Coordinates of C-alpha atoms in Angstrom, one line a residue:
Chain A
M1172 CA -7.0 9.9 56.0
N1173 CA -8.5 12.9 54.2
T1174 CA -5.6 12.9 51.8
L1175 CA -6.0 9.2 51.1
N1176 CA -9.7 9.7 50.5
A1177 CA -9.0 12.6 48.2
I1178 CA -6.5 10.5 46.2
L1179 CA -9.0 7.6 46.1
L1180 CA -11.8 9.9 45.0
L1181 CA -9.5 11.6 42.4
T1182 CA -8.5 8.2 41.1
L1183 CA -12.0 6.9 40.8
V1184 CA -13.2 10.1 39.0
T1185 CA -10.3 10.2 36.6
Y1186 CA -9.7 6.5 36.1
P1187 CA -12.4 5.9 33.4
S1188 CA -11.0 8.6 31.2
F1189 CA -7.4 7.7 32.0
A1190 CA -8.1 4.1 31.3
E1191 CA -9.9 4.9 28.1
V1192 CA -7.1 7.1 26.9
T1193 CA -4.4 4.5 27.8
R1194 CA -6.3 1.7 26.2
Q1195 CA -6.9 3.7 23.0
D1196 CA -3.3 4.9 22.9
N1197 CA -1.6 1.5 23.3
L1198 CA -3.9 -1.0 21.6
K1199 CA -5.2 -0.4 18.1
I1200 CA -7.4 -2.6 16.1
H1201 CA -8.3 -2.1 12.5
G1202 CA -9.8 -4.2 9.7
F1203 CA -11.2 -4.4 6.3
A1204 CA -13.7 -6.3 4.1
S1205 CA -14.2 -6.2 0.4
Q1206 CA -16.3 -8.0 -2.1
A1207 CA -15.8 -7.7 -5.9
Y1208 CA -17.8 -8.6 -8.9
V1209 CA -15.8 -9.5 -12.0
H1210 CA -17.1 -10.0 -15.5
T1211 CA -14.9 -10.7 -18.5
S1212 CA -15.7 -11.0 -22.2
A1213 CA -13.4 -14.0 -22.4
N1214 CA -10.7 -15.7 -20.2
N1215 CA -10.9 -16.3 -16.4
F1216 CA -9.7 -13.7 -14.0
F1217 CA -10.3 -14.5 -10.3
G1218 CA -12.9 -17.2 -10.9
D1219 CA -15.3 -18.1 -13.8
S1220 CA -15.5 -14.5 -14.7
E1221 CA -16.9 -15.1 -18.2
D1222 CA -20.3 -15.7 -16.5
G1223 CA -19.7 -13.0 -13.9
S1224 CA -17.9 -14.0 -10.7
L1225 CA -18.1 -13.1 -7.1
D1226 CA -15.0 -15.1 -6.3
F1227 CA -12.9 -12.2 -5.1
T1228 CA -13.4 -11.6 -1.4
E1229 CA -10.9 -10.1 1.1
L1230 CA -11.1 -9.9 4.9
G1231 CA -8.4 -8.7 7.2
I1232 CA -8.0 -7.8 10.9
N1233 CA -4.9 -6.3 12.5
T1234 CA -3.7 -5.1 15.8
S1235 CA -0.9 -3.1 17.1
Y1236 CA 0.1 -2.9 20.7
Q1237 CA 2.7 -0.5 22.2
L1238 CA 4.4 -2.6 24.9
S1239 CA 6.8 0.2 25.9
P1240 CA 7.9 3.5 24.3
R1241 CA 10.6 1.6 22.3
L1242 CA 8.8 -1.6 21.6
R1243 CA 5.6 -2.2 19.6
V1244 CA 4.1 -5.5 18.3
A1245 CA 1.7 -5.8 15.4
G1246 CA 0.0 -8.6 13.4
Q1247 CA -2.6 -9.1 10.7
L1248 CA -4.7 -12.1 9.7
L1249 CA -5.9 -12.2 6.2
S1250 CA -8.5 -14.3 4.4
R1251 CA -8.4 -13.9 0.6
R1252 CA -10.6 -15.8 -1.8
A1253 CA -9.6 -15.2 -5.5
G1254 CA -10.9 -17.7 -8.0
E1255 CA -8.7 -20.8 -8.2
L1256 CA -5.7 -18.9 -6.8
Y1257 CA -6.6 -18.4 -3.2
T1258 CA -9.2 -20.3 -1.2
G1259 CA -9.8 -17.9 1.6
S1260 CA -8.2 -19.9 4.3
P1261 CA -6.8 -17.5 7.0
W1262 CA -3.2 -16.5 6.5
L1263 CA -0.8 -14.7 8.8
D1264 CA 0.0 -11.7 6.7
Y1265 CA 2.5 -10.1 9.0
A1266 CA 3.5 -10.4 12.6
L1267 CA 6.3 -8.2 13.7
A1268 CA 8.1 -6.5 16.6
D1269 CA 9.1 -2.9 15.9
I1270 CA 12.1 -2.0 18.0
N1271 CA 12.9 1.7 17.9
L1272 CA 16.6 2.2 18.5
L1273 CA 17.1 5.9 17.9
S1274 CA 14.4 8.6 17.9
T1275 CA 15.0 12.3 17.5
T1276 CA 12.7 14.8 15.8
E1277 CA 14.7 14.6 12.6
N1278 CA 15.8 11.0 12.6
Q1279 CA 14.3 7.6 13.3
F1280 CA 16.2 4.3 13.3
G1281 CA 15.0 0.9 14.2
I1282 CA 14.3 -2.7 13.3
Y1283 CA 11.3 -4.8 12.4
L1284 CA 11.6 -8.5 13.3
G1285 CA 9.3 -11.3 12.2
R1286 CA 7.1 -11.7 9.2
I1287 CA 7.3 -8.4 7.3
K1288 CA 5.6 -7.1 4.2
N1289 CA 8.1 -6.3 1.5
P1290 CA 8.5 -2.7 0.6
I1291 CA 8.2 -3.0 -3.2
G1292 CA 7.1 0.1 -5.1
L1293 CA 4.5 2.4 -3.6
Y1294 CA 1.7 -0.1 -3.1
N1295 CA 3.0 -3.6 -2.3
E1296 CA 2.6 -3.4 1.5
T1297 CA -1.1 -2.5 1.4
R1298 CA -2.2 -4.0 -1.9
D1299 CA -4.7 -6.3 -0.2
V1300 CA -6.6 -3.4 1.3
A1301 CA -9.1 -2.3 -1.2
H1302 CA -9.2 1.2 0.2
T1303 CA -5.5 1.7 -0.3
R1304 CA -4.9 0.5 -3.9
Q1305 CA -5.5 2.3 -7.1
G1306 CA -8.5 0.4 -8.3
V1307 CA -10.5 -2.8 -7.8
F1308 CA -7.2 -4.6 -8.6
A1309 CA -3.6 -3.3 -8.1
P1310 CA -2.0 -2.9 -11.5
Q1311 CA -1.3 -6.5 -12.4
V1312 CA 1.8 -5.6 -14.6
I1313 CA 3.7 -4.9 -11.4
Y1314 CA 1.7 -6.2 -8.5
F1315 CA 1.0 -9.7 -10.0
D1316 CA -1.7 -11.5 -8.1
K1317 CA -0.7 -14.7 -9.8
V1318 CA 2.6 -14.8 -7.7
R1319 CA 1.3 -12.6 -4.9
N1320 CA 2.7 -14.5 -1.9
L1321 CA 6.2 -14.7 -3.3
L1322 CA 6.7 -10.9 -3.1
M1323 CA 4.2 -10.1 -0.5
S1324 CA 6.1 -10.8 2.7
A1325 CA 9.1 -12.6 4.1
D1326 CA 10.2 -14.0 7.5
G1327 CA 13.3 -12.1 8.7
F1328 CA 14.3 -8.6 9.7
H1329 CA 14.3 -5.1 8.2
L1330 CA 16.2 -2.0 9.3
Y1331 CA 14.5 1.3 8.9
S1332 CA 16.2 4.7 8.8
N1333 CA 14.0 7.7 8.3
H1334 CA 15.3 11.3 8.0
F1335 CA 13.1 14.4 7.9
L1336 CA 15.0 17.2 6.2
S1337 CA 13.8 20.7 5.4
S1338 CA 13.5 19.9 1.7
G1339 CA 11.9 16.5 2.2
N1340 CA 11.9 13.1 3.8
I1341 CA 14.3 10.2 3.1
L1342 CA 12.9 6.8 4.1
I1343 CA 15.2 3.8 3.9
R1344 CA 14.4 0.1 4.4
I1345 CA 16.9 -2.7 4.1
G1346 CA 16.2 -6.3 5.1
A1347 CA 16.7 -10.0 4.7
G1348 CA 14.2 -12.8 4.9
Y1349 CA 12.9 -16.1 3.7
P1350 CA 10.2 -15.7 1.0
L1351 CA 6.9 -17.7 1.2
P1352 CA 6.4 -19.4 -2.2
D1353 CA 3.2 -21.4 -2.8
K1354 CA 1.6 -23.4 -5.7
N1355 CA 0.7 -20.2 -7.5
V1356 CA 4.4 -19.4 -7.8
E1357 CA 5.0 -22.9 -9.3
Y1358 CA 2.3 -22.3 -11.9
A1359 CA 3.7 -18.9 -12.8
F1360 CA 7.4 -19.8 -13.0
M1361 CA 7.2 -23.5 -13.9
G1362 CA 4.0 -23.6 -16.0
Q1363 CA 2.1 -26.3 -14.1
N1364 CA 1.8 -28.2 -10.8
W1365 CA 4.8 -30.5 -10.6
Q1366 CA 5.0 -33.4 -8.2
G1367 CA 7.9 -31.7 -6.6
K1368 CA 7.8 -28.6 -4.6
L1369 CA 9.2 -25.0 -4.7
D1370 CA 10.7 -24.1 -1.3
R1371 CA 12.2 -21.0 0.1
G1372 CA 15.9 -21.2 -0.8
K1373 CA 18.5 -18.8 0.5
L1374 CA 17.8 -15.7 2.5
G1375 CA 16.3 -13.1 0.2
L1376 CA 17.3 -9.4 0.3
F1377 CA 14.9 -6.5 0.2
G1378 CA 15.5 -2.7 0.1
R1379 CA 13.7 0.5 -0.7
I1380 CA 14.8 4.1 -0.7
M1381 CA 12.0 6.7 -0.9
Y1382 CA 12.2 10.4 -1.1
E1383 CA 9.2 12.6 -0.4
H1384 CA 9.7 16.2 -1.5
D1385 CA 7.7 19.0 0.1
G1386 CA 5.5 16.9 2.4
G1387 CA 5.0 14.3 -0.4
R1388 CA 4.0 16.7 -3.2
W1389 CA 6.5 14.6 -5.2
V1390 CA 7.4 11.0 -4.2
F1391 CA 10.2 9.0 -5.7
A1392 CA 11.2 5.4 -4.8
L1393 CA 13.6 2.8 -5.8
S1394 CA 13.0 -0.8 -4.6
G1395 CA 15.0 -3.9 -5.1
T1396 CA 14.5 -7.6 -4.2
T1397 CA 16.6 -10.6 -4.9
L1398 CA 15.4 -14.1 -4.1
E1399 CA 16.4 -17.7 -4.7
L1400 CA 13.9 -20.5 -4.6
D1401 CA 14.7 -24.2 -4.4
F1402 CA 12.9 -26.7 -6.6
N1403 CA 12.9 -30.1 -5.1
R1404 CA 11.8 -32.6 -7.8
G1405 CA 9.4 -35.4 -7.2
E1406 CA 10.0 -39.0 -8.5
Q1407 CA 7.6 -38.5 -11.4
D1408 CA 9.3 -35.3 -12.4
A1409 CA 12.6 -37.1 -12.7
I1410 CA 11.4 -39.7 -15.3
P1411 CA 13.7 -39.1 -18.3
F1412 CA 12.6 -37.8 -21.7
P1413 CA 10.5 -38.7 -23.6
A1414 CA 8.4 -40.6 -21.1
G1415 CA 8.7 -37.7 -18.6
A1416 CA 10.1 -34.3 -18.2
G1417 CA 13.4 -35.4 -16.8
L1418 CA 13.7 -32.7 -14.2
S1419 CA 16.5 -32.3 -11.6
S1420 CA 16.3 -30.4 -8.4
G1421 CA 17.6 -26.9 -8.9
T1422 CA 17.1 -23.3 -8.2
I1423 CA 15.2 -20.3 -9.6
D1424 CA 16.8 -16.9 -9.1
I1425 CA 14.6 -13.8 -9.2
D1426 CA 15.6 -10.2 -9.1
Y1427 CA 12.9 -7.5 -9.0
T1428 CA 13.7 -3.8 -9.3
T1429 CA 11.0 -1.2 -9.2
L1430 CA 11.2 2.6 -9.9
S1431 CA 8.2 4.7 -8.8
S1432 CA 7.2 8.3 -8.9
Q1433 CA 4.1 10.2 -8.0
Y1434 CA 2.8 13.7 -8.1
N1435 CA 0.2 14.7 -5.5
A1436 CA -1.9 17.8 -6.0
E1437 CA -5.2 18.8 -4.5
K1438 CA -7.3 17.6 -7.4
W1439 CA -4.8 15.7 -9.5
Q1440 CA -2.6 12.7 -8.8
F1441 CA -0.2 11.2 -11.3
T1442 CA 1.5 7.9 -10.6
T1443 CA 4.0 5.9 -12.7
E1444 CA 5.9 2.8 -11.8
V1445 CA 8.2 0.5 -13.8
A1446 CA 9.4 -2.9 -12.7
F1447 CA 12.3 -5.0 -14.2
E1448 CA 12.3 -8.7 -13.4
H1449 CA 15.2 -11.0 -14.1
V1450 CA 14.5 -14.7 -13.8
S1451 CA 17.0 -17.5 -14.3
Y1452 CA 16.7 -21.3 -13.8
N1453 CA 19.6 -23.3 -12.7
N1454 CA 20.1 -27.1 -13.1
I1455 CA 16.4 -28.0 -13.3
S1456 CA 16.5 -29.1 -17.0
A1457 CA 18.0 -28.0 -20.3
A1458 CA 14.6 -26.6 -21.3
F1459 CA 14.1 -24.7 -18.1
D1460 CA 17.7 -23.4 -18.0
Q1461 CA 17.1 -21.8 -21.4
A1462 CA 13.8 -20.3 -20.3
G1463 CA 15.2 -17.5 -18.2
F1464 CA 13.8 -14.1 -19.0
D1465 CA 14.1 -10.3 -18.4
S1466 CA 10.7 -8.8 -18.2
I1467 CA 9.4 -5.3 -17.9
G1468 CA 6.1 -4.0 -16.5
Y1469 CA 5.0 -0.4 -16.3
Y1470 CA 1.9 1.8 -15.8
G1471 CA 0.9 5.4 -15.7
Q1472 CA -2.2 6.4 -13.9
L1473 CA -3.9 9.8 -13.7
D1474 CA -6.4 10.4 -10.9
Y1475 CA -8.8 13.3 -10.6
K1476 CA -10.7 14.1 -7.4
F1477 CA -14.1 15.7 -8.1
N1478 CA -14.5 16.2 -4.4
S1479 CA -13.4 14.4 -1.2
N1480 CA -15.5 11.4 -1.9
R1481 CA -15.6 11.0 -5.7
Q1482 CA -12.6 10.2 -7.8
A1483 CA -12.0 8.9 -11.4
F1484 CA -8.9 7.5 -13.0
I1485 CA -7.4 6.5 -16.3
R1486 CA -4.5 4.1 -16.5
Y1487 CA -2.4 2.5 -19.2
E1488 CA -0.4 -0.6 -18.2
E1489 CA 1.8 -3.0 -20.1
F1490 CA 3.9 -6.1 -19.4
Q1491 CA 6.4 -7.7 -21.7
L1492 CA 7.8 -11.1 -20.5
N1493 CA 10.9 -10.7 -22.6
R1494 CA 12.4 -7.3 -23.2
D1495 CA 14.3 -8.7 -26.2
D1496 CA 11.2 -10.3 -27.7
W1497 CA 8.5 -7.6 -27.6
N1498 CA 5.0 -9.1 -28.1
G1499 CA 6.4 -12.6 -27.8
K1500 CA 6.8 -13.4 -31.6
K1501 CA 10.0 -15.3 -31.2
A1502 CA 8.8 -17.2 -28.2
A1503 CA 5.7 -18.3 -30.1
R1504 CA 7.8 -19.6 -33.0
E1505 CA 10.1 -21.5 -30.7
S1506 CA 7.1 -22.9 -28.8
L1507 CA 5.6 -24.1 -32.0
A1508 CA 8.8 -25.8 -33.0
T1509 CA 9.1 -27.5 -29.6
S1510 CA 5.5 -28.6 -29.9
L1511 CA 6.1 -30.2 -33.3
F1512 CA 9.3 -31.8 -32.1
L1513 CA 7.5 -33.4 -29.1
S1514 CA 4.6 -34.6 -31.2
G1515 CA 7.2 -36.8 -33.0
F1516 CA 7.5 -38.6 -29.7
G1517 CA 3.8 -38.8 -29.3
I1518 CA 3.8 -36.1 -26.7
N1519 CA 1.0 -33.6 -27.0
Q1520 CA 2.2 -30.2 -25.7
P1521 CA 0.1 -27.4 -27.3
P1522 CA 2.3 -24.4 -28.4
S1523 CA 2.2 -21.3 -26.3
P1524 CA 0.9 -18.4 -28.4
A1525 CA 2.5 -15.0 -28.6
R1526 CA -0.3 -13.4 -26.6
N1527 CA 0.8 -15.3 -23.5
N1528 CA 4.0 -13.3 -23.3
Y1529 CA 2.5 -9.8 -22.9
S1530 CA -0.4 -7.8 -21.6
K1531 CA -1.5 -4.2 -22.6
A1532 CA -4.5 -2.6 -21.1
W1533 CA -6.4 0.7 -20.9
V1534 CA -8.3 1.0 -17.7
F1535 CA -11.0 3.5 -16.8
G1536 CA -12.5 3.7 -13.4
G1537 CA -13.5 5.5 -10.3
H1538 CA -14.7 5.3 -6.8
W1539 CA -17.4 6.8 -4.6
D1540 CA -17.2 6.9 -0.9
I1541 CA -20.7 6.4 0.2
K1542 CA -19.5 6.9 3.8
P1543 CA -16.0 7.7 4.9
N1544 CA -15.4 4.0 5.6
L1545 CA -17.5 2.5 2.8
R1546 CA -16.2 2.7 -0.8
L1547 CA -17.8 1.6 -4.0
R1548 CA -15.5 1.1 -7.0
A1549 CA -16.1 0.4 -10.7
E1550 CA -13.8 0.0 -13.6
Y1551 CA -13.5 -1.2 -17.2
H1552 CA -10.4 -2.8 -18.8
F1553 CA -9.6 -3.1 -22.5
I1554 CA -7.0 -5.7 -22.6
E1555 CA -4.7 -7.3 -25.3
G1556 CA -2.6 -10.3 -24.3
T1557 CA -3.0 -12.9 -21.5
A1558 CA 0.2 -12.6 -19.5
I1559 CA -1.6 -11.5 -16.4
L1560 CA -3.8 -14.6 -16.3
S1561 CA -2.9 -17.6 -14.2
Q1562 CA -2.5 -21.0 -15.9
R1563 CA -4.2 -22.3 -12.8
E1564 CA -7.4 -20.8 -14.0
N1565 CA -6.9 -20.8 -17.8
T1566 CA -6.0 -23.4 -20.4
V1567 CA -3.6 -21.4 -22.6
P1568 CA -4.7 -22.6 -26.1
L1569 CA -8.3 -21.6 -25.2
T1570 CA -7.6 -18.1 -24.1
E1571 CA -8.5 -15.0 -26.2
K1572 CA -6.0 -12.4 -27.2
F1573 CA -8.4 -9.4 -27.0
W1574 CA -10.7 -9.3 -24.0
N1575 CA -12.5 -6.8 -21.8
M1576 CA -13.2 -6.8 -18.1
F1577 CA -15.7 -5.0 -15.9
A1578 CA -15.1 -5.0 -12.2
M1579 CA -17.0 -3.5 -9.2
S1580 CA -16.3 -3.7 -5.6
V1581 CA -17.7 -2.6 -2.3
S1582 CA -15.2 -2.2 0.5
Y1583 CA -15.4 -1.4 4.2
R1584 CA -12.7 -0.6 6.6
F1585 CA -12.4 0.5 10.2
Chain B
M163 CA -15.5 60.3 -3.6
G164 CA -13.2 59.3 -0.6
K165 CA -16.0 57.4 1.1
L166 CA -17.0 55.5 -2.0
F167 CA -13.4 54.6 -2.7
K168 CA -12.9 53.3 0.8
T169 CA -16.1 51.2 0.5
Y170 CA -14.9 49.9 -2.8
I171 CA -11.5 48.9 -1.4
L172 CA -13.1 47.4 1.7
T173 CA -15.4 45.3 -0.5
L174 CA -12.5 44.2 -2.6
C175 CA -10.6 43.2 0.6
I176 CA -13.4 41.1 1.9
F177 CA -14.0 39.5 -1.5
F178 CA -10.4 38.5 -1.9
A179 CA -9.6 37.9 1.7
P180 CA -7.7 34.6 2.0
D181 CA -9.6 31.9 3.9
V182 CA -7.4 32.3 7.0
V183 CA -9.9 34.5 8.7
T184 CA -10.4 31.7 11.2
A185 CA -6.9 30.4 11.8
Q186 CA -6.0 26.9 12.9
I187 CA -3.5 26.7 15.7
L188 CA -1.3 23.8 17.0
I189 CA -2.1 22.9 20.6
A190 CA -0.4 20.5 23.0
N191 CA -0.4 19.2 26.6
P192 CA 1.1 22.0 28.8
Q193 CA 3.8 19.5 29.9
I194 CA 5.4 18.9 26.6
P195 CA 9.0 20.1 26.4
T196 CA 8.7 22.2 23.2
S197 CA 7.1 25.6 22.5
E198 CA 7.9 25.8 18.8
L199 CA 8.1 23.3 16.0
S200 CA 9.3 23.5 12.4
R201 CA 6.9 22.6 9.6
N202 CA 9.1 19.6 9.0
N203 CA 8.8 18.4 12.6
I204 CA 5.0 19.0 12.5
R205 CA 4.7 17.0 9.3
A206 CA 6.6 14.1 10.7
I207 CA 4.6 14.1 13.9
F208 CA 1.2 14.2 12.2
A209 CA 2.4 11.5 9.7
M210 CA 2.9 9.4 12.9
R211 CA 6.6 9.0 12.1
T212 CA 8.0 10.7 15.2
P213 CA 7.0 8.6 18.2
H214 CA 8.7 10.6 21.0
W215 CA 9.3 14.1 22.2
P216 CA 13.0 15.0 22.7
D217 CA 12.7 14.1 26.4
G218 CA 11.4 10.6 25.5
T219 CA 7.7 11.1 26.3
P220 CA 5.6 9.2 23.7
I221 CA 3.7 11.6 21.4
Q222 CA 0.0 11.1 21.2
V223 CA -1.6 12.7 18.1
F224 CA -5.2 13.8 18.0
V225 CA -7.0 14.8 14.8
F226 CA -10.5 15.4 13.4
E227 CA -12.0 13.2 10.7
D228 CA -10.8 13.6 7.1
E229 CA -13.9 15.5 6.0
N230 CA -13.7 18.0 8.9
Q231 CA -13.2 21.6 7.6
T232 CA -10.7 22.4 10.4
H233 CA -8.7 19.2 9.5
I234 CA -8.7 20.2 5.8
S235 CA -7.5 23.7 6.6
F236 CA -4.9 22.5 9.1
C237 CA -3.5 20.1 6.5
K238 CA -3.3 22.8 3.8
H239 CA -2.1 25.8 5.8
I240 CA 0.0 24.3 8.7
L241 CA 1.3 21.1 7.1
G242 CA 1.2 22.2 3.4
M243 CA -0.3 18.8 2.6
F244 CA -3.8 17.4 1.6
P245 CA -5.8 15.1 3.9
Y246 CA -5.6 12.2 1.4
Q247 CA -1.8 12.3 1.6
L248 CA -1.9 11.9 5.4
R249 CA -4.5 9.2 5.1
R250 CA -2.3 7.3 2.6
I251 CA 0.7 7.4 5.0
W252 CA -1.4 6.3 8.0
D253 CA -3.0 3.5 5.9
R254 CA 0.4 2.2 4.8
Q255 CA 1.5 2.1 8.4
V256 CA -1.6 0.6 9.9
F257 CA -2.1 -2.1 7.2
S258 CA 1.5 -3.2 7.1
G259 CA 2.1 -3.1 10.8
T260 CA 5.0 -0.6 10.4
G261 CA 3.2 2.1 12.4
V262 CA -0.1 3.5 13.6
A263 CA -2.8 6.1 12.9
P264 CA -3.7 9.0 15.2
I265 CA -6.7 9.1 17.5
T266 CA -9.8 10.8 16.0
V267 CA -11.9 13.2 18.0
K268 CA -15.2 14.7 17.0
S269 CA -15.3 18.3 18.5
A270 CA -13.0 21.1 19.6
Q271 CA -14.1 20.5 23.1
E272 CA -13.1 16.8 23.0
M273 CA -9.8 17.8 21.3
T274 CA -8.9 20.3 24.1
E275 CA -10.0 17.9 26.8
K276 CA -8.1 14.9 25.5
I277 CA -5.0 17.0 25.0
S278 CA -5.0 18.5 28.5
D279 CA -5.6 15.0 29.9
T280 CA -3.0 13.1 27.9
P281 CA 0.7 13.4 28.6
G282 CA 2.6 14.1 25.3
A283 CA -0.6 15.0 23.4
I284 CA -0.7 17.3 20.4
G285 CA -3.5 18.4 18.1
Y286 CA -5.0 21.5 16.6
I287 CA -8.1 23.7 16.8
E288 CA -9.5 27.0 15.5
L289 CA -8.0 29.9 17.4
E290 CA -11.4 30.8 18.9
H291 CA -11.6 27.5 20.8
L292 CA -8.3 27.9 22.6
T293 CA -8.6 27.3 26.3
D294 CA -6.2 27.7 29.3
S295 CA -5.9 23.9 29.7
V296 CA -3.7 23.5 26.6
T297 CA -0.6 25.2 25.3
Q298 CA -0.4 26.9 21.9
I299 CA 2.6 25.7 19.9
G300 CA 4.3 28.1 17.5
S301 CA 5.1 26.8 14.0
E302 CA 7.9 28.1 11.9
S303 CA 8.0 27.2 8.2

């Protein structure tokens, strides 16, 4: 009886701390909230930014629960309001099971199953979390917000294989999944909202190999993605030329390769990434099938930490839609010829100017952590070209070639 | 002359002494099956990339806040990293669902208590706060 009492007493005394520890250990909840102010000298970026816009709001909450030593589940709900591109309706950002198959102190091997964020470059997986990206916006020349959902996550599986060697760490991810295209993708790759719809096509493939030298002093990564989307035409899309566009159902193939490197020192950080995109159109129409392109986007960013809560950066970023037609001169000539040709049939299709095929920008900015969880950011962009703009928010003939942007954001996370 | 010289040397020593006068040490729950870890292992553990001890016990990692001086010194001297690098790794895991962040404690007392109460726990403190309830873990670089 005494023994039983002692056990009971011991249990009662230790339970609260035991329960607290177990609860803390197995269930984790985190979240973030961010509000931005965007003001552009011309053109619309995330809302009517010419008049100053507050149309960029991000909210997220996630949870991770360790069901057993080898099995963990995690999920995140996201609400994202970004001008005309995203309305803020809640979206299941990821929902996955993490099954650890092999675990030693030097090697980890396992599988993620479910909706998984794609490991593209250094930042894709966390680009919606204001605290974790390089500025108010992720560099648009690689992390396009106008086609965000296409590359953001996919439904499928990823294998992970992580190796901790004495010289550094090798982190490998390989997976397959169905991408999640939306109307923004249609605007970006097909120029407008067609009656038909872009659907996930074949299973896409994703992979990244990352090497972290000396605890991450140097980080190098190579990521690759290959996707195929199905375009299913609507009846109106099929009306033959010149009364309609005469589209057939077909596919769009997209390959996206990214090279990344980063140097991390106590005060300085230098990051550079380059992305090569290959897009080809198959059987949609003669005009589309000729419109395939090989683009390049790259940036270099230098960060300086004044102290643990104040930081400044300078970045140059550039995107060229066609590597064989730098600054889009040839494309502009062809577009003008097409426009003249169509006008002969009484069709008014304004020519697409050269500026729509590239974007070059210098960005100066910084952040101040008012509290460890509360970050204020501000930055100024000097931009030439309009390729990062969405045609969902802008009428191309009315856009300006040279434009500036001021952006500020306040972000909280827990 | 001799005395003055000694004083001079002593002053120089104090002035240029490395800031390891107070040393950070790795501590763990006494039941963990390891008494020494390589720098590589320690980095992987504190990056939350090694979920288990060799005997299969889940690893529970405890840290101080990013701004904490002991945390900063621990990152620099034991891990050979900077606090922002660890934070970046944890954030990538937490906000993509591919992993978790460690548990944050506020004081050395809380650190030693949590570690002695939690199976598989590991953390760090200043040497002067070492108690009998936790085990010191050696680190080899």
